[in-house]
C-alpha positions as a Markdown table, in Angstrom:
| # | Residue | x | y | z |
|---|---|---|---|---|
| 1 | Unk | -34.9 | 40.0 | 27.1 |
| 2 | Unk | -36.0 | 43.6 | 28.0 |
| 3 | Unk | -33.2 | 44.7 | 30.6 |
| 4 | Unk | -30.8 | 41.5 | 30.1 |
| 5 | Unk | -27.2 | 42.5 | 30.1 |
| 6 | Unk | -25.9 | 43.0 | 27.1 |
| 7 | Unk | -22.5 | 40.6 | 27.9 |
| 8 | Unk | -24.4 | 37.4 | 28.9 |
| 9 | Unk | -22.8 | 34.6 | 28.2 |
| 10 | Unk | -25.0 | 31.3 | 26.3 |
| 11 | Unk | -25.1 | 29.1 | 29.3 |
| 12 | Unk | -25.9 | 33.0 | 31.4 |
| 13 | Unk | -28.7 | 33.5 | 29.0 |
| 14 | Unk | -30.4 | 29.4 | 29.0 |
| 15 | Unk | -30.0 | 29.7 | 32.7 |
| 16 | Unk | -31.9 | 32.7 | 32.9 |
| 17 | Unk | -34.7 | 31.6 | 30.6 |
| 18 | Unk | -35.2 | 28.3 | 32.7 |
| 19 | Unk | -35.5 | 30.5 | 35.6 |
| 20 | Unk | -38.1 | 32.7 | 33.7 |
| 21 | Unk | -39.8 | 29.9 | 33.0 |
| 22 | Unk | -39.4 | 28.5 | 36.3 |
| 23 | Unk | -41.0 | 31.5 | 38.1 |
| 24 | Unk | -43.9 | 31.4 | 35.3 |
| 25 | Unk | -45.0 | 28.0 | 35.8 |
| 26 | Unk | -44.7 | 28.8 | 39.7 |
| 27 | Unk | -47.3 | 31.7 | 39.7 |
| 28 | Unk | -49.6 | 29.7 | 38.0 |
| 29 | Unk | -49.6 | 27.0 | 40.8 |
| 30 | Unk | -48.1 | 24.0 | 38.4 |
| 31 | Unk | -46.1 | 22.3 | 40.7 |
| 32 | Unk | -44.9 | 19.5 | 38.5 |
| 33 | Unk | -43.9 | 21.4 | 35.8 |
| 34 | Unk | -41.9 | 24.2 | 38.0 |
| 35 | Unk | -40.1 | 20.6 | 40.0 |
| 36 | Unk | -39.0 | 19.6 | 36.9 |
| 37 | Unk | -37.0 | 22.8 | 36.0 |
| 38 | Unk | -36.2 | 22.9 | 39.0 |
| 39 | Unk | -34.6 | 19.8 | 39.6 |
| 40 | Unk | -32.7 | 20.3 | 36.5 |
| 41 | Unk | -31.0 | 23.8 | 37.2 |
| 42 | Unk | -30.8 | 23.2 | 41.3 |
| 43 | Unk | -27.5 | 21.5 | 41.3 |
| 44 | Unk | -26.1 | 24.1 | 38.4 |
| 45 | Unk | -27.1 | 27.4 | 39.8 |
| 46 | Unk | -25.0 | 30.3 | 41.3 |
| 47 | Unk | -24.4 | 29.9 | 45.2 |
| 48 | Unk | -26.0 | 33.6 | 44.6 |
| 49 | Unk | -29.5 | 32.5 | 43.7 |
| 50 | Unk | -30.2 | 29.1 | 45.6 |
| 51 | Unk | -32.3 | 30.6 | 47.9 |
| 52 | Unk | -34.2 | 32.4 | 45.3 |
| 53 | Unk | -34.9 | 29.0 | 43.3 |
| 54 | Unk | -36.4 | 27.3 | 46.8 |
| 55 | Unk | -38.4 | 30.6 | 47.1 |
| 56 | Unk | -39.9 | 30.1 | 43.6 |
| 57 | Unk | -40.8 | 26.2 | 44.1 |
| 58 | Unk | -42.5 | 27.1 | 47.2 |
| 59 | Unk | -44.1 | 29.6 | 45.6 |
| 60 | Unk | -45.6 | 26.9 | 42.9 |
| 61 | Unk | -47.0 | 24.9 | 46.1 |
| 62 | Unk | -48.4 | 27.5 | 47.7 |
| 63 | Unk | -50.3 | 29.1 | 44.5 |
| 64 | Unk | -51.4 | 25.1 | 44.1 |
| 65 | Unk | -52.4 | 24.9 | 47.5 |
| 66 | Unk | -50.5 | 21.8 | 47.8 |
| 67 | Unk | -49.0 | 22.6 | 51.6 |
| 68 | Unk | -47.5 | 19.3 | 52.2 |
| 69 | Unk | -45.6 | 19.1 | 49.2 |
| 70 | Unk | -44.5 | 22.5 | 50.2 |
| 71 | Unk | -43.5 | 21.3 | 53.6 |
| 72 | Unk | -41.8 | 18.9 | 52.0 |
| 73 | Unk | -39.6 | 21.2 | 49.7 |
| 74 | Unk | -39.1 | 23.4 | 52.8 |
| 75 | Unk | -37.1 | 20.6 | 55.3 |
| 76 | Unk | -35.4 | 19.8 | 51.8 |
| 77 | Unk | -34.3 | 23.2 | 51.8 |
| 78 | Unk | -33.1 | 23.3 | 55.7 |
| 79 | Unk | -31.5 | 20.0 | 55.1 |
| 80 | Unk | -29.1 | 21.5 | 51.9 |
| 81 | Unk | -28.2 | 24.5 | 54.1 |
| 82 | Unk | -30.4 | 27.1 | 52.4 |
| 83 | Unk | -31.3 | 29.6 | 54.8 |
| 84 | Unk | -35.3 | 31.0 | 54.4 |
| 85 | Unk | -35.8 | 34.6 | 54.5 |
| 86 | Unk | -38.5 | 37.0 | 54.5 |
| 87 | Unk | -39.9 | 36.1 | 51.4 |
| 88 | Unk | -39.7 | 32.1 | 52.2 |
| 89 | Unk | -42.5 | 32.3 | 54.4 |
C-alpha cells in the first residue's frame, strides 16, 4: 500500500484491505457485495472507525439508489449507538 505504515501488524494490514475493498465496492453502488464485508469486519473493527464503516455502507445504498435499504442501515446504526455526522447524511 502507497502511504501504509510501515509497522502494521497482519491482522492491521487484512483489516485494512477489507476496508479498501469495502469502500470500492461501495462507490460503485454494489450493495450486496459491500454488506457482506461489511457484516464480516463490523463486529471486529476499532471503536475508532465504526462510524466510518456505516458511512461507507450507506454510501453503497445511496450510489445504488436503493434508499430503503439505506434507511434501513441507518436506524441499525442509531440502534448500535453509532452516532451520524456530517458525512452520514
Amino acid at each position: 500500500h502507497v502511504g501504509a505504515r510501515a509497522c502494521t501488524s497482519p491482522r492491521e494490514h487484512v483489516h485494512q484491505e477489507a476496508l479498501d475493498k469495502l469502500n470500492t465496492l461501495a462507490e460503485q453502488g454494489h450493495v450486496e457485495g459491500s454488506l457482506g464485508i461489511f457484516r464480516s469486519i463490523q463486529a471486529r473493527s476499532p471503536q475508532t472507525v465504526h462510524r466510518k464503516i456505516w458511512n461507507t455502507m450507506l454510501k453503497a445504498c445511496a450510489n445504488a439508489g436503493d434508499f430503503i435499504r439505506a434507511r434501513g442501515i441507518f436506524e441499525e446504526m442509531l440502534q448500535g449507538r453509532v452516532q451520524p455526522n456530517v458525512p452520514t447524511f
